[in-house]
mmCIF file of N, CA and C in Angstrom:
data_model
loop_
_atom_site.group_PDB
_atom_site.id
_atom_site.type_symbol
_atom_site.label_atom_id
_atom_site.label_comp_id
_atom_site.label_asym_id
_atom_site.label_seq_id
_atom_site.Cartn_x
_atom_site.Cartn_y
_atom_site.Cartn_z
ATOM 1 N N ALA A 7 0.820 -1.195 0.000
ATOM 2 C CA ALA A 7 0.000 0.000 0.000
ATOM 3 C C ALA A 7 0.860 1.253 0.000
ATOM 4 N N ILE A 8 1.998 1.212 0.655
ATOM 5 C CA ILE A 8 2.836 2.406 0.742
ATOM 6 C C ILE A 8 3.440 2.763 -0.609
ATOM 7 N N HIS A 9 3.864 1.761 -1.386
ATOM 8 C CA HIS A 9 4.431 2.080 -2.698
ATOM 9 C C HIS A 9 3.371 2.701 -3.610
ATOM 10 N N VAL A 10 2.120 2.300 -3.463
ATOM 11 C CA VAL A 10 1.039 2.889 -4.240
ATOM 12 C C VAL A 10 0.790 4.324 -3.775
ATOM 13 N N ALA A 11 0.844 4.556 -2.468
ATOM 14 C CA ALA A 11 0.651 5.907 -1.926
ATOM 15 C C ALA A 11 1.694 6.872 -2.479
ATOM 16 N N LYS A 12 2.920 6.394 -2.669
ATOM 17 C CA LYS A 12 3.956 7.242 -3.266
ATOM 18 C C LYS A 12 3.637 7.548 -4.719
ATOM 19 N N GLU A 13 3.186 6.547 -5.457
ATOM 20 C CA GLU A 13 2.913 6.714 -6.879
ATOM 21 C C GLU A 13 1.750 7.671 -7.139
ATOM 22 N N VAL A 14 0.735 7.627 -6.314
ATOM 23 C CA VAL A 14 -0.440 8.473 -6.546
ATOM 24 C C VAL A 14 -0.405 9.750 -5.704
ATOM 25 N N ASN A 15 0.754 10.038 -5.138
ATOM 26 C CA ASN A 15 1.009 11.279 -4.402
ATOM 27 C C ASN A 15 0.140 11.477 -3.167
ATOM 28 N N ILE A 16 -0.221 10.373 -2.502
ATOM 29 C CA ILE A 16 -0.850 10.510 -1.192
ATOM 30 C C ILE A 16 0.225 10.945 -0.197
ATOM 31 N N ILE A 17 1.410 10.382 -0.381
ATOM 32 C CA ILE A 17 2.575 10.787 0.400
ATOM 33 C C ILE A 17 3.333 11.790 -0.451
ATOM 34 N N ASP A 18 3.547 12.991 0.083
ATOM 35 C CA ASP A 18 4.165 14.064 -0.682
ATOM 36 C C ASP A 18 5.677 13.903 -0.753
ATOM 37 N N PRO A 19 6.252 14.075 -1.957
ATOM 38 C CA PRO A 19 7.708 14.037 -2.050
ATOM 39 C C PRO A 19 8.304 15.270 -1.388
ATOM 40 N N ILE A 20 9.522 15.130 -0.927
ATOM 41 C CA ILE A 20 10.245 16.264 -0.354
ATOM 42 C C ILE A 20 10.675 17.143 -1.520
ATOM 43 N N ALA A 21 10.373 18.434 -1.437
ATOM 44 C CA ALA A 21 10.748 19.351 -2.515
ATOM 45 C C ALA A 21 12.244 19.605 -2.476
ATOM 46 N N LYS A 22 12.845 19.620 -3.659
ATOM 47 C CA LYS A 22 14.264 19.912 -3.767
ATOM 48 C C LYS A 22 14.426 21.355 -4.220
ATOM 49 N N GLN A 23 15.500 21.981 -3.797
ATOM 50 C CA GLN A 23 15.756 23.377 -4.141
ATOM 51 C C GLN A 23 15.854 23.586 -5.651
ATOM 52 N N ASN A 24 16.435 22.612 -6.365
ATOM 53 C CA ASN A 24 16.670 22.790 -7.788
ATOM 54 C C ASN A 24 15.573 22.179 -8.654
ATOM 55 N N GLU A 25 14.433 21.854 -8.079
ATOM 56 C CA GLU A 25 13.334 21.283 -8.855
ATOM 57 C C GLU A 25 12.722 22.337 -9.759
ATOM 58 N N LEU A 26 12.138 21.871 -10.822
ATOM 59 C CA LEU A 26 11.465 22.766 -11.754
ATOM 60 C C LEU A 26 10.147 23.236 -11.147
ATOM 61 N N PRO A 27 9.687 24.432 -11.554
ATOM 62 C CA PRO A 27 8.352 24.849 -11.120
ATOM 63 C C PRO A 27 7.326 23.829 -11.599
ATOM 64 N N ASP A 28 6.219 23.707 -10.877
ATOM 65 C CA ASP A 28 5.200 22.708 -11.188
ATOM 66 C C ASP A 28 4.747 22.734 -12.640
ATOM 67 N N TYR A 29 4.525 23.937 -13.168
ATOM 68 C CA TYR A 29 4.008 23.999 -14.531
ATOM 69 C C TYR A 29 5.024 23.481 -15.546
ATOM 70 N N LEU A 30 6.323 23.636 -15.279
ATOM 71 C CA LEU A 30 7.332 23.091 -16.191
ATOM 72 C C LEU A 30 7.507 21.590 -16.015
ATOM 73 N N ASP A 31 7.368 21.146 -14.796
ATOM 74 C CA ASP A 31 7.501 19.717 -14.514
ATOM 75 C C ASP A 31 6.392 18.925 -15.203
ATOM 76 N N GLN A 32 5.246 19.559 -15.377
ATOM 77 C CA GLN A 32 4.087 18.886 -15.970
ATOM 78 C C GLN A 32 3.946 19.160 -17.466
ATOM 79 N N GLU A 33 4.814 20.015 -18.018
ATOM 80 C CA GLU A 33 4.729 20.348 -19.443
ATOM 81 C C GLU A 33 5.078 19.132 -20.292
ATOM 82 N N THR A 34 4.175 18.770 -21.206
ATOM 83 C CA THR A 34 4.393 17.586 -22.045
ATOM 84 C C THR A 34 5.058 17.934 -23.375
ATOM 85 N N ASN A 35 4.987 19.168 -23.803
ATOM 86 C CA ASN A 35 5.638 19.597 -25.038
ATOM 87 C C ASN A 35 7.120 19.838 -24.727
ATOM 88 N N GLU A 36 7.956 18.909 -25.144
ATOM 89 C CA GLU A 36 9.385 18.947 -24.798
ATOM 90 C C GLU A 36 10.080 20.175 -25.393
ATOM 91 N N GLU A 37 9.702 20.564 -26.610
ATOM 92 C CA GLU A 37 10.324 21.743 -27.240
ATOM 93 C C GLU A 37 10.018 23.009 -26.448
ATOM 94 N N LEU A 38 8.770 23.155 -26.068
ATOM 95 C CA LEU A 38 8.373 24.327 -25.290
ATOM 96 C C LEU A 38 9.087 24.347 -23.947
ATOM 97 N N ARG A 39 9.160 23.187 -23.321
ATOM 98 C CA ARG A 39 9.819 23.074 -22.020
ATOM 99 C C ARG A 39 11.297 23.470 -22.120
ATOM 100 N N GLU A 40 12.000 22.964 -23.129
ATOM 101 C CA GLU A 40 13.413 23.296 -23.299
ATOM 102 C C GLU A 40 13.604 24.772 -23.640
ATOM 103 N N TYR A 41 12.707 25.319 -24.448
ATOM 104 C CA TYR A 41 12.782 26.730 -24.802
ATOM 105 C C TYR A 41 12.667 27.608 -23.556
ATOM 106 N N ILE A 42 11.684 27.315 -22.720
ATOM 107 C CA ILE A 42 11.493 28.101 -21.499
ATOM 108 C C ILE A 42 12.712 27.977 -20.592
ATOM 109 N N LEU A 43 13.248 26.777 -20.469
ATOM 110 C CA LEU A 43 14.428 26.583 -19.630
ATOM 111 C C LEU A 43 15.638 27.327 -20.187
ATOM 112 N N ARG A 44 15.815 27.299 -21.506
ATOM 113 C CA ARG A 44 16.937 28.039 -22.115
ATOM 114 C C ARG A 44 16.788 29.531 -21.872
ATOM 115 N N LYS A 45 15.566 30.028 -22.016
ATOM 116 C CA LYS A 45 15.303 31.456 -21.795
ATOM 117 C C LYS A 45 15.687 31.869 -20.380
ATOM 118 N N ARG A 46 15.518 30.985 -19.465
ATOM 119 C CA ARG A 46 15.844 31.272 -18.064
ATOM 120 C C ARG A 46 17.308 30.982 -17.759
ATOM 121 N N GLY A 47 18.032 30.433 -18.712
ATOM 122 C CA GLY A 47 19.450 30.173 -18.508
ATOM 123 C C GLY A 47 19.719 28.921 -17.681
ATOM 124 N N LYS A 48 18.770 28.004 -17.629
ATOM 125 C CA LYS A 48 18.964 26.775 -16.851
ATOM 126 C C LYS A 48 19.301 25.630 -17.786
ATOM 127 N N GLU A 49 20.032 24.645 -17.276
ATOM 128 C CA GLU A 49 20.343 23.449 -18.057
ATOM 129 C C GLU A 49 19.145 22.512 -18.045
ATOM 130 N N VAL A 50 18.974 21.792 -19.133
ATOM 131 C CA VAL A 50 17.896 20.824 -19.234
ATOM 132 C C VAL A 50 18.413 19.487 -18.727
ATOM 133 N N ALA A 51 17.738 18.945 -17.718
ATOM 134 C CA ALA A 51 18.126 17.638 -17.191
ATOM 135 C C ALA A 51 17.493 16.565 -18.063
ATOM 136 N N LYS A 52 18.308 15.647 -18.568
ATOM 137 C CA LYS A 52 17.800 14.582 -19.430
ATOM 138 C C LYS A 52 17.100 13.486 -18.644
ATOM 139 N N LYS A 53 17.554 13.268 -17.428
ATOM 140 C CA LYS A 53 16.936 12.226 -16.610
ATOM 141 C C LYS A 53 16.098 12.878 -15.530
ATOM 142 N N GLN A 54 14.956 12.307 -15.282
ATOM 143 C CA GLN A 54 14.088 12.811 -14.226
ATOM 144 C C GLN A 54 14.702 12.470 -12.884
ATOM 145 N N GLN A 55 14.729 13.449 -11.987
ATOM 146 C CA GLN A 55 15.301 13.218 -10.674
ATOM 147 C C GLN A 55 14.420 12.257 -9.892
ATOM 148 N N LYS A 56 15.063 11.410 -9.106
ATOM 149 C CA LYS A 56 14.331 10.492 -8.250
ATOM 150 C C LYS A 56 13.684 11.288 -7.120
ATOM 151 N N ARG A 57 12.410 11.029 -6.888
ATOM 152 C CA ARG A 57 11.705 11.733 -5.821
ATOM 153 C C ARG A 57 12.117 11.166 -4.465
ATOM 154 N N GLU A 58 12.246 12.045 -3.508
ATOM 155 C CA GLU A 58 12.560 11.631 -2.150
ATOM 156 C C GLU A 58 11.349 11.911 -1.266
ATOM 157 N N PHE A 59 11.138 11.018 -0.294
ATOM 158 C CA PHE A 59 9.993 11.146 0.598
ATOM 159 C C PHE A 59 10.468 11.199 2.043
ATOM 160 N N LYS A 60 9.604 11.763 2.896
ATOM 161 C CA LYS A 60 9.894 11.682 4.324
ATOM 162 C C LYS A 60 9.917 10.211 4.701
ATOM 163 N N PRO A 61 10.692 9.850 5.714
ATOM 164 C CA PRO A 61 10.667 8.447 6.161
ATOM 165 C C PRO A 61 9.249 8.058 6.577
ATOM 166 N N ILE A 62 8.921 6.792 6.414
ATOM 167 C CA ILE A 62 7.582 6.298 6.715
ATOM 168 C C ILE A 62 7.624 5.446 7.973
ATOM 169 N N LEU A 63 6.708 5.730 8.889
ATOM 170 C CA LEU A 63 6.566 4.918 10.097
ATOM 171 C C LEU A 63 5.290 4.113 9.993
ATOM 172 N N LEU A 64 5.397 2.848 10.347
ATOM 173 C CA LEU A 64 4.254 1.937 10.319
ATOM 174 C C LEU A 64 3.904 1.553 11.748
ATOM 175 N N LEU A 65 2.649 1.709 12.116
ATOM 176 C CA LEU A 65 2.175 1.318 13.440
ATOM 177 C C LEU A 65 1.983 -0.180 13.458
ATOM 178 N N GLU A 66 2.710 -0.875 14.331
ATOM 179 C CA GLU A 66 2.651 -2.335 14.413
ATOM 180 C C GLU A 66 2.765 -2.780 15.863
ATOM 181 N N GLU A 67 2.366 -4.017 16.090
ATOM 182 C CA GLU A 67 2.572 -4.611 17.403
ATOM 183 C C GLU A 67 4.008 -5.107 17.484
ATOM 184 N N ASP A 68 4.660 -4.796 18.597
ATOM 185 C CA ASP A 68 6.033 -5.243 18.810
ATOM 186 C C ASP A 68 6.031 -6.747 19.044
ATOM 187 N N SER A 69 7.004 -7.432 18.521
ATOM 188 C CA SER A 69 7.073 -8.893 18.675
ATOM 189 C C SER A 69 7.428 -9.306 20.104
ATOM 190 N N ASP A 70 7.844 -8.360 20.923
ATOM 191 C CA ASP A 70 8.218 -8.652 22.308
ATOM 192 C C ASP A 70 7.089 -8.416 23.295
ATOM 193 N N GLY A 71 5.887 -8.818 22.970
ATOM 194 C CA GLY A 71 4.803 -8.686 23.938
ATOM 195 C C GLY A 71 3.561 -8.000 23.429
ATOM 196 N N GLY A 72 3.493 -7.714 22.147
ATOM 197 C CA GLY A 72 2.271 -7.158 21.590
ATOM 198 C C GLY A 72 2.016 -5.704 21.899
ATOM 199 N N ILE A 73 3.034 -4.953 22.304
ATOM 200 C CA ILE A 73 2.876 -3.524 22.577
ATOM 201 C C ILE A 73 2.949 -2.775 21.250
ATOM 202 N N LEU A 74 2.053 -1.814 21.051
ATOM 203 C CA LEU A 74 2.070 -1.038 19.817
ATOM 204 C C LEU A 74 3.284 -0.123 19.777
ATOM 205 N N CYS A 75 3.910 -0.077 18.610
ATOM 206 C CA CYS A 75 5.061 0.809 18.445
ATOM 207 C C CYS A 75 5.152 1.264 16.998
ATOM 208 N N TRP A 76 5.942 2.293 16.782
ATOM 209 C CA TRP A 76 6.218 2.801 15.447
ATOM 210 C C TRP A 76 7.484 2.144 14.941
ATOM 211 N N LYS A 77 7.405 1.551 13.743
ATOM 212 C CA LYS A 77 8.574 0.926 13.135
ATOM 213 C C LYS A 77 8.845 1.581 11.790
ATOM 214 N N SER A 78 10.120 1.665 11.459
ATOM 215 C CA SER A 78 10.525 2.205 10.171
ATOM 216 C C SER A 78 10.059 1.278 9.058
ATOM 217 N N TYR A 79 9.407 1.815 8.061
ATOM 218 C CA TYR A 79 8.979 1.021 6.915
ATOM 219 C C TYR A 79 10.191 0.525 6.123
ATOM 220 N N ASP A 80 11.246 1.310 6.093
ATOM 221 C CA ASP A 80 12.416 0.976 5.286
ATOM 222 C C ASP A 80 13.229 -0.183 5.835
ATOM 223 N N ASP A 81 13.477 -0.181 7.145
ATOM 224 C CA ASP A 81 14.353 -1.234 7.695
ATOM 225 C C ASP A 81 13.734 -2.038 8.833
ATOM 226 N N GLY A 82 12.504 -1.725 9.230
ATOM 227 C CA GLY A 82 11.824 -2.474 10.277
ATOM 228 C C GLY A 82 12.279 -2.182 11.690
ATOM 229 N N SER A 83 13.173 -1.212 11.850
ATOM 230 C CA SER A 83 13.662 -0.897 13.194
ATOM 231 C C SER A 83 12.589 -0.170 14.002
ATOM 232 N N LYS A 84 12.594 -0.412 15.296
ATOM 233 C CA LYS A 84 11.644 0.234 16.197
ATOM 234 C C LYS A 84 12.091 1.668 16.434
ATOM 235 N N VAL A 85 11.181 2.613 16.200
ATOM 236 C CA VAL A 85 11.501 4.022 16.355
ATOM 237 C C VAL A 85 11.037 4.532 17.718
ATOM 238 N N SER A 86 9.808 4.191 18.098
ATOM 239 C CA SER A 86 9.314 4.604 19.415
ATOM 240 C C SER A 86 8.057 3.820 19.767
ATOM 241 N N ARG A 87 7.718 3.860 21.023
ATOM 242 C CA ARG A 87 6.491 3.249 21.506
ATOM 243 C C ARG A 87 5.313 4.125 21.081
ATOM 244 N N PHE A 88 4.154 3.516 20.857
ATOM 245 C CA PHE A 88 2.983 4.278 20.437
ATOM 246 C C PHE A 88 2.373 5.025 21.609
ATOM 247 N N ILE A 89 2.273 6.331 21.460
ATOM 248 C CA ILE A 89 1.564 7.207 22.387
ATOM 249 C C ILE A 89 0.733 8.130 21.502
ATOM 250 N N ALA A 90 -0.575 8.067 21.655
ATOM 251 C CA ALA A 90 -1.469 8.801 20.755
ATOM 252 C C ALA A 90 -1.146 10.294 20.700
ATOM 253 N N GLU A 91 -0.805 10.877 21.814
ATOM 254 C CA GLU A 91 -0.540 12.312 21.866
ATOM 255 C C GLU A 91 0.714 12.717 21.094
ATOM 256 N N ASP A 92 1.583 11.759 20.772
ATOM 257 C CA ASP A 92 2.809 12.047 20.023
ATOM 258 C C ASP A 92 2.587 12.092 18.509
ATOM 259 N N ILE A 93 1.409 11.706 18.055
ATOM 260 C CA ILE A 93 1.150 11.605 16.620
ATOM 261 C C ILE A 93 1.384 12.931 15.881
ATOM 262 N N PRO A 94 0.888 14.076 16.366
ATOM 263 C CA PRO A 94 1.128 15.323 15.613
ATOM 264 C C PRO A 94 2.626 15.640 15.445
ATOM 265 N N ALA A 95 3.399 15.443 16.488
ATOM 266 C CA ALA A 95 4.842 15.718 16.401
ATOM 267 C C ALA A 95 5.525 14.740 15.442
ATOM 268 N N LEU A 96 5.159 13.472 15.508
ATOM 269 C CA LEU A 96 5.749 12.484 14.608
ATOM 270 C C LEU A 96 5.430 12.787 13.151
ATOM 271 N N SER A 97 4.221 13.284 12.903
ATOM 272 C CA SER A 97 3.804 13.538 11.525
ATOM 273 C C SER A 97 4.594 14.671 10.867
ATOM 274 N N LYS A 98 5.280 15.470 11.653
ATOM 275 C CA LYS A 98 6.114 16.535 11.086
ATOM 276 C C LYS A 98 7.404 15.975 10.493
ATOM 277 N N GLN A 99 7.880 14.860 11.053
ATOM 278 C CA GLN A 99 9.129 14.253 10.590
ATOM 279 C C GLN A 99 8.902 13.035 9.706
ATOM 280 N N TYR A 100 7.753 12.375 9.867
ATOM 281 C CA TYR A 100 7.492 11.109 9.194
ATOM 282 C C TYR A 100 6.114 11.115 8.549
ATOM 283 N N GLU A 101 5.949 10.250 7.550
ATOM 284 C CA GLU A 101 4.629 9.923 7.032
ATOM 285 C C GLU A 101 4.153 8.741 7.871
ATOM 286 N N LEU A 102 2.913 8.765 8.334
ATOM 287 C CA LEU A 102 2.406 7.731 9.235
ATOM 288 C C LEU A 102 1.467 6.775 8.505
ATOM 289 N N ALA A 103 1.667 5.490 8.764
ATOM 290 C CA ALA A 103 0.869 4.449 8.134
ATOM 291 C C ALA A 103 0.435 3.440 9.192
ATOM 292 N N THR A 104 -0.671 2.749 8.920
ATOM 293 C CA THR A 104 -1.153 1.728 9.834
ATOM 294 C C THR A 104 -1.921 0.656 9.076
ATOM 295 N N THR A 105 -2.050 -0.484 9.705
ATOM 296 C CA THR A 105 -2.906 -1.543 9.170
ATOM 297 C C THR A 105 -4.204 -1.528 9.972
ATOM 298 N N GLY A 106 -5.198 -2.224 9.484
ATOM 299 C CA GLY A 106 -6.477 -2.287 10.193
ATOM 300 C C GLY A 106 -6.344 -2.896 11.573
ATOM 301 N N LYS A 107 -5.553 -3.958 11.686
ATOM 302 C CA LYS A 107 -5.359 -4.635 12.966
ATOM 303 C C LYS A 107 -4.700 -3.709 13.990
ATOM 304 N N SER A 108 -3.643 -3.015 13.580
ATOM 305 C CA SER A 108 -2.952 -2.101 14.493
ATOM 306 C C SER A 108 -3.827 -0.923 14.873
ATOM 307 N N LEU A 109 -4.577 -0.421 13.911
ATOM 308 C CA LEU A 109 -5.471 0.694 14.205
ATOM 309 C C LEU A 109 -6.550 0.279 15.196
ATOM 310 N N ALA A 110 -7.116 -0.911 15.026
ATOM 311 C CA ALA A 110 -8.141 -1.399 15.955
ATOM 312 C C ALA A 110 -7.572 -1.507 17.365
ATOM 313 N N SER A 111 -6.352 -1.999 17.473
ATOM 314 C CA SER A 111 -5.703 -2.109 18.779
ATOM 315 C C SER A 111 -5.479 -0.730 19.393
ATOM 316 N N ALA A 112 -5.050 0.225 18.593
ATOM 317 C CA ALA A 112 -4.827 1.582 19.095
ATOM 318 C C ALA A 112 -6.134 2.227 19.542
ATOM 319 N N LEU A 113 -7.187 2.047 18.761
ATOM 320 C CA LEU A 113 -8.486 2.626 19.118
ATOM 321 C C LEU A 113 -9.044 2.002 20.390
ATOM 322 N N ASP A 114 -8.805 0.706 20.577
ATOM 323 C CA ASP A 114 -9.307 0.010 21.764
ATOM 324 C C ASP A 114 -8.517 0.349 23.024
ATOM 325 N N ASN A 115 -7.224 0.573 22.888
ATOM 326 C CA ASN A 115 -6.356 0.701 24.058
ATOM 327 C C ASN A 115 -5.870 2.101 24.377
ATOM 328 N N PHE A 116 -6.062 3.047 23.467
ATOM 329 C CA PHE A 116 -5.560 4.400 23.705
ATOM 330 C C PHE A 116 -6.648 5.413 23.407
ATOM 331 N N GLN A 117 -7.162 6.024 24.462
ATOM 332 C CA GLN A 117 -8.194 7.040 24.281
ATOM 333 C C GLN A 117 -7.606 8.209 23.505
ATOM 334 N N GLY A 118 -8.404 8.802 22.685
ATOM 335 C CA GLY A 118 -7.952 9.966 21.923
ATOM 336 C C GLY A 118 -7.348 9.633 20.576
ATOM 337 N N THR A 119 -7.140 8.363 20.283
ATOM 338 C CA THR A 119 -6.536 7.986 18.997
ATOM 339 C C THR A 119 -7.393 8.471 17.831
ATOM 340 N N LYS A 120 -8.717 8.386 17.971
ATOM 341 C CA LYS A 120 -9.613 8.811 16.891
ATOM 342 C C LYS A 120 -9.358 10.251 16.460
ATOM 343 N N SER A 121 -9.048 11.111 17.420
ATOM 344 C CA SER A 121 -8.859 12.530 17.094
ATOM 345 C C SER A 121 -7.581 12.790 16.303
ATOM 346 N N TYR A 122 -6.697 11.809 16.212
ATOM 347 C CA TYR A 122 -5.433 11.986 15.505
ATOM 348 C C TYR A 122 -5.381 11.246 14.160
ATOM 349 N N LEU A 123 -6.465 10.630 13.732
ATOM 350 C CA LEU A 123 -6.446 9.853 12.493
ATOM 351 C C LEU A 123 -6.143 10.709 11.258
ATOM 352 N N GLY A 124 -6.415 11.978 11.319
ATOM 353 C CA GLY A 124 -6.124 12.871 10.200
ATOM 354 C C GLY A 124 -4.647 13.007 9.893
ATOM 355 N N TYR A 125 -3.792 12.625 10.829
ATOM 356 C CA TYR A 125 -2.348 12.704 10.624
ATOM 357 C C TYR A 125 -1.797 11.495 9.870
ATOM 358 N N PHE A 126 -2.570 10.423 9.791
ATOM 359 C CA PHE A 126 -2.136 9.229 9.071
ATOM 360 C C PHE A 126 -2.313 9.450 7.572
ATOM 361 N N LYS A 127 -1.374 8.940 6.784
ATOM 362 C CA LYS A 127 -1.457 9.068 5.329
ATOM 363 C C LYS A 127 -1.884 7.765 4.657
ATOM 364 N N VAL A 128 -1.498 6.609 5.230
ATOM 365 C CA VAL A 128 -1.765 5.329 4.587
ATOM 366 C C VAL A 128 -2.494 4.408 5.555
ATOM 367 N N PHE A 129 -3.618 3.869 5.103
ATOM 368 C CA PHE A 129 -4.391 2.886 5.860
ATOM 369 C C PHE A 129 -4.397 1.612 5.016
ATOM 370 N N ALA A 130 -3.650 0.608 5.445
ATOM 371 C CA ALA A 130 -3.490 -0.610 4.645
ATOM 372 C C ALA A 130 -4.200 -1.788 5.297
ATOM 373 N N ARG A 131 -4.563 -2.764 4.469
ATOM 374 C CA ARG A 131 -5.180 -4.009 4.935
ATOM 375 C C ARG A 131 -6.328 -3.745 5.910
ATOM 376 N N MET A 132 -7.290 -3.003 5.445
ATOM 377 C CA MET A 132 -8.421 -2.615 6.291
ATOM 378 C C MET A 132 -9.667 -3.410 5.917
ATOM 379 N N THR A 133 -10.389 -3.879 6.931
ATOM 380 C CA THR A 133 -11.678 -4.519 6.699
ATOM 381 C C THR A 133 -12.704 -3.419 6.402
ATOM 382 N N PRO A 134 -13.829 -3.763 5.836
ATOM 383 C CA PRO A 134 -14.856 -2.743 5.602
ATOM 384 C C PRO A 134 -15.266 -2.007 6.882
ATOM 385 N N ASP A 135 -15.360 -2.718 8.005
ATOM 386 C CA ASP A 135 -15.719 -2.067 9.272
ATOM 387 C C ASP A 135 -14.651 -1.072 9.701
ATOM 388 N N ALA A 136 -13.380 -1.437 9.509
ATOM 389 C CA ALA A 136 -12.295 -0.523 9.884
ATOM 390 C C ALA A 136 -12.305 0.708 8.982
ATOM 391 N N LYS A 137 -12.584 0.526 7.701
ATOM 392 C CA LYS A 137 -12.678 1.660 6.780
ATOM 393 C C LYS A 137 -13.796 2.600 7.203
ATOM 394 N N GLU A 138 -14.905 2.023 7.636
ATOM 395 C CA GLU A 138 -16.036 2.837 8.102
ATOM 396 C C GLU A 138 -15.633 3.663 9.313
ATOM 397 N N THR A 139 -14.885 3.068 10.222
ATOM 398 C CA THR A 139 -14.410 3.784 11.413
ATOM 399 C C THR A 139 -13.547 4.964 11.023
ATOM 400 N N VAL A 140 -12.647 4.766 10.080
ATOM 401 C CA VAL A 140 -11.766 5.842 9.624
ATOM 402 C C VAL A 140 -12.586 6.969 8.998
ATOM 403 N N ILE A 141 -13.537 6.620 8.166
ATOM 404 C CA ILE A 141 -14.354 7.617 7.498
ATOM 405 C C ILE A 141 -15.185 8.409 8.495
ATOM 406 N N GLU A 142 -15.703 7.749 9.529
ATOM 407 C CA GLU A 142 -16.513 8.417 10.534
ATOM 408 C C GLU A 142 -15.710 9.408 11.368
ATOM 409 N N CYS A 143 -14.421 9.143 11.504
ATOM 410 C CA CYS A 143 -13.578 10.031 12.304
ATOM 411 C C CYS A 143 -13.252 11.282 11.530
#
């Protein structure tokens, strides 16, 4: 689900200083695009730059006792224990993702979790009932 979120821009790429303005990045007429870039005195990049994203944290149960924690999507390392009140601060540094099972556990065991669902970007492996809960929040 996370790779799809990147492709459809649910997760925003980190802007680079040397990126083209949006209208040039989306220009499909290559001649026009190169002309505008030449007029501005910029070099035309032949290869599209790889997009970079904020690190992604996945809410999961820890294998050492079923405690909810945030794990790095990239390497699976434990970043921190889940505390609902920390979600806004975490969302400034990371993109937040969860599965239906982890979300159900958080909603059952941590009061106030519902009020922070807007900070999550990816909801993966959700049952219809879990999707309804997210939509209602």
